[in-house]
Amino acid sequence: EDKVVQSPLSLVVHEGDTVTLNCSYEVTNFRSLLWYKQEKKAPTFLFMLTSSGIEKKSGRLSSILDKKELFSILNITATQTGDSAVYLCAVEGNYGQNFVFGPGTRLSVLP
Amino acid sequence: DGGITQSPKYLFRKEGQNVTLSCEQNLNHDAMYWYRQDPGQGLRLIYYSQIVNDFQKGDIAEGYSVSREKKESFPLTVTSAQKNPTAFYLCASSIYVGYEQYFGPGTRLTVT
């Protein structure tokens, strides 16, 4: 059965800290791994990763995929209170016909 | 402005009634999706459509129905057969299946 596991499920840090969010998966015919930031209910897309070892970066956020070990990490450096959200990892399998979402990591950044 | 709209934002229904949730996009995307989110769980795919007049069941299609008569619109009907319909429903679209998805603001359905 396809599945996505995220850890930790919840994380509380202070502004300026660096955080690493983890996503591991098992999926048939993997196609891509996606990270979303969900705040105020609707998720916004962050990254889509398809190749191992290639870091994607956007400002203070970066992510990398390891297709051999079946995991990805999302790093956030110099966290700000606006980074507080649920971060969702999703994996696309079966040649794009199946999407499996993880439970999300709830990040709280305290001032 | 390009985007995805869902209406209404909040919807209340009595048990036993069918209810239809609206989803419209003007992004010229071929693919559209419906997800359900419950507390403590990841988004779960209900139905998706690759193109007009086509749709496929997702992981939790039982008790739901959809139609895709127009490219811009993908309404979701929550039928009385859905055992636990109270949830937050998200619609999304992507240019094609497998490309990054853009989400609507969601509809919170409460059935009592």
PDB file of N, CA and C in Angstrom, chain A residues 36 38 41-43 45 48 92 96-99 101-103, chain B residues 33 35 37 42-43 48 50 88 90 97-98 100-101 103-104:
ATOM      1  N   TYR A  36       4.120  21.124   0.244  1.00  0.00           N
ATOM      2  CA  TYR A  36       3.145  22.209   0.310  1.00  0.00           C
ATOM      3  C   TYR A  36       3.225  22.874   1.675  1.00  0.00           C
ATOM      4  N   GLN A  38       0.689  24.746   4.167  1.00  0.00           N
ATOM      5  CA  GLN A  38      -0.736  24.947   4.365  1.00  0.00           C
ATOM      6  C   GLN A  38      -0.969  25.875   5.533  1.00  0.00           C
ATOM      7  N   LYS A  41      -5.851  27.035   5.704  1.00  0.00           N
ATOM      8  CA  LYS A  41      -6.537  25.910   5.095  1.00  0.00           C
ATOM      9  C   LYS A  41      -6.099  25.507   3.694  1.00  0.00           C
ATOM     10  N   ALA A  42      -5.870  26.401   2.772  1.00  0.00           N
ATOM     11  CA  ALA A  42      -5.533  25.975   1.421  1.00  0.00           C
ATOM     12  C   ALA A  42      -4.022  25.849   1.258  1.00  0.00           C
ATOM     13  N   PRO A  43      -3.513  24.688   0.885  1.00  0.00           N
ATOM     14  CA  PRO A  43      -2.072  24.525   0.730  1.00  0.00           C
ATOM     15  C   PRO A  43      -1.544  25.307  -0.454  1.00  0.00           C
ATOM     16  N   PHE A  45       1.802  25.491  -3.030  1.00  0.00           N
ATOM     17  CA  PHE A  45       2.874  24.658  -3.527  1.00  0.00           C
ATOM     18  C   PHE A  45       4.232  25.268  -3.214  1.00  0.00           C
ATOM     19  N   MET A  48       8.534  20.797  -6.180  1.00  0.00           N
ATOM     20  CA  MET A  48       8.323  19.478  -6.755  1.00  0.00           C
ATOM     21  C   MET A  48       9.690  18.890  -7.066  1.00  0.00           C
ATOM     22  N   GLU A  92       3.607  11.475  -5.740  1.00  0.00           N
ATOM     23  CA  GLU A  92       2.853  11.131  -6.924  1.00  0.00           C
ATOM     24  C   GLU A  92       3.383   9.798  -7.439  1.00  0.00           C
ATOM     25  N   GLY A  96       1.670   9.178 -12.292  1.00  0.00           N
ATOM     26  CA  GLY A  96       0.865  10.383 -12.194  1.00  0.00           C
ATOM     27  C   GLY A  96      -0.599  10.137 -11.933  1.00  0.00           C
ATOM     28  N   GLN A  97      -0.988   8.886 -11.742  1.00  0.00           N
ATOM     29  CA  GLN A  97      -2.398   8.583 -11.534  1.00  0.00           C
ATOM     30  C   GLN A  97      -2.775   8.512 -10.064  1.00  0.00           C
ATOM     31  N   ASN A  98      -1.807   8.611  -9.199  1.00  0.00           N
ATOM     32  CA  ASN A  98      -2.090   8.462  -7.778  1.00  0.00           C
ATOM     33  C   ASN A  98      -1.331   9.502  -6.980  1.00  0.00           C
ATOM     34  N   PHE A  99      -2.011  10.109  -6.043  1.00  0.00           N
ATOM     35  CA  PHE A  99      -1.392  11.082  -5.148  1.00  0.00           C
ATOM     36  C   PHE A  99      -1.610  10.610  -3.724  1.00  0.00           C
ATOM     37  N   PHE A 101      -0.792  11.796   0.229  1.00  0.00           N
ATOM     38  CA  PHE A 101      -0.325  12.875   1.090  1.00  0.00           C
ATOM     39  C   PHE A 101       0.055  12.334   2.454  1.00  0.00           C
ATOM     40  N   GLY A 102       1.057  12.923   3.031  1.00  0.00           N
ATOM     41  CA  GLY A 102       1.399  12.640   4.415  1.00  0.00           C
ATOM     42  C   GLY A 102       0.502  13.424   5.354  1.00  0.00           C
ATOM     43  N   PRO A 103       0.616  13.166   6.649  1.00  0.00           N
ATOM     44  CA  PRO A 103      -0.248  13.839   7.625  1.00  0.00           C
ATOM     45  C   PRO A 103       0.139  15.281   7.881  1.00  0.00           C
TER      46      PRO A 103
ATOM     47  N   TYR B  33      -9.041  18.362  -9.541  1.00  0.00           N
ATOM     48  CA  TYR B  33      -9.045  17.363  -8.466  1.00  0.00           C
ATOM     49  C   TYR B  33      -9.953  17.813  -7.336  1.00  0.00           C
ATOM     50  N   TYR B  35     -10.202  17.017  -3.154  1.00  0.00           N
ATOM     51  CA  TYR B  35      -9.608  16.399  -1.972  1.00  0.00           C
ATOM     52  C   TYR B  35     -10.511  16.639  -0.771  1.00  0.00           C
ATOM     53  N   GLN B  37     -10.095  16.906   3.500  1.00  0.00           N
ATOM     54  CA  GLN B  37      -9.154  16.951   4.605  1.00  0.00           C
ATOM     55  C   GLN B  37      -9.906  16.829   5.913  1.00  0.00           C
ATOM     56  N   GLY B  42      -3.781  13.486   6.292  1.00  0.00           N
ATOM     57  CA  GLY B  42      -3.375  14.179   5.086  1.00  0.00           C
ATOM     58  C   GLY B  42      -4.546  14.355   4.143  1.00  0.00           C
ATOM     59  N   LEU B  43      -4.340  15.174   3.151  1.00  0.00           N
ATOM     60  CA  LEU B  43      -5.353  15.326   2.112  1.00  0.00           C
ATOM     61  C   LEU B  43      -5.607  13.977   1.454  1.00  0.00           C
ATOM     62  N   TYR B  48     -10.556  12.825  -9.603  1.00  0.00           N
ATOM     63  CA  TYR B  48      -9.807  13.741 -10.422  1.00  0.00           C
ATOM     64  C   TYR B  48     -10.227  13.580 -11.885  1.00  0.00           C
ATOM     65  N   GLN B  50      -8.768  14.323 -15.844  1.00  0.00           N
ATOM     66  CA  GLN B  50      -7.623  14.676 -16.695  1.00  0.00           C
ATOM     67  C   GLN B  50      -8.023  15.646 -17.801  1.00  0.00           C
ATOM     68  N   PHE B  88     -13.496  19.315   5.396  1.00  0.00           N
ATOM     69  CA  PHE B  88     -13.051  20.438   4.589  1.00  0.00           C
ATOM     70  C   PHE B  88     -12.702  19.882   3.208  1.00  0.00           C
ATOM     71  N   LEU B  90     -11.209  20.471  -0.617  1.00  0.00           N
ATOM     72  CA  LEU B  90     -10.329  21.302  -1.420  1.00  0.00           C
ATOM     73  C   LEU B  90     -10.390  20.873  -2.879  1.00  0.00           C
ATOM     74  N   VAL B  97      -2.314  16.364 -15.597  1.00  0.00           N
ATOM     75  CA  VAL B  97      -2.095  15.480 -14.447  1.00  0.00           C
ATOM     76  C   VAL B  97      -0.591  15.281 -14.287  1.00  0.00           C
ATOM     77  N   GLY B  98      -0.130  15.412 -13.033  1.00  0.00           N
ATOM     78  CA  GLY B  98       1.274  15.210 -12.761  1.00  0.00           C
ATOM     79  C   GLY B  98       2.069  16.493 -12.651  1.00  0.00           C
ATOM     80  N   GLU B 100       2.368  20.595 -11.112  1.00  0.00           N
ATOM     81  CA  GLU B 100       2.070  21.215  -9.831  1.00  0.00           C
ATOM     82  C   GLU B 100       0.617  21.669  -9.791  1.00  0.00           C
ATOM     83  N   GLN B 101       0.046  21.469  -8.638  1.00  0.00           N
ATOM     84  CA  GLN B 101      -1.369  21.745  -8.454  1.00  0.00           C
ATOM     85  C   GLN B 101      -1.568  23.074  -7.733  1.00  0.00           C
ATOM     86  N   PHE B 103      -4.426  25.173  -5.582  1.00  0.00           N
ATOM     87  CA  PHE B 103      -5.602  24.849  -4.781  1.00  0.00           C
ATOM     88  C   PHE B 103      -6.538  26.038  -4.642  1.00  0.00           C
ATOM     89  N   GLY B 104      -7.800  25.705  -4.537  1.00  0.00           N
ATOM     90  CA  GLY B 104      -8.792  26.703  -4.200  1.00  0.00           C
ATOM     91  C   GLY B 104      -8.811  26.951  -2.709  1.00  0.00           C
TER      92      GLY B 104
END
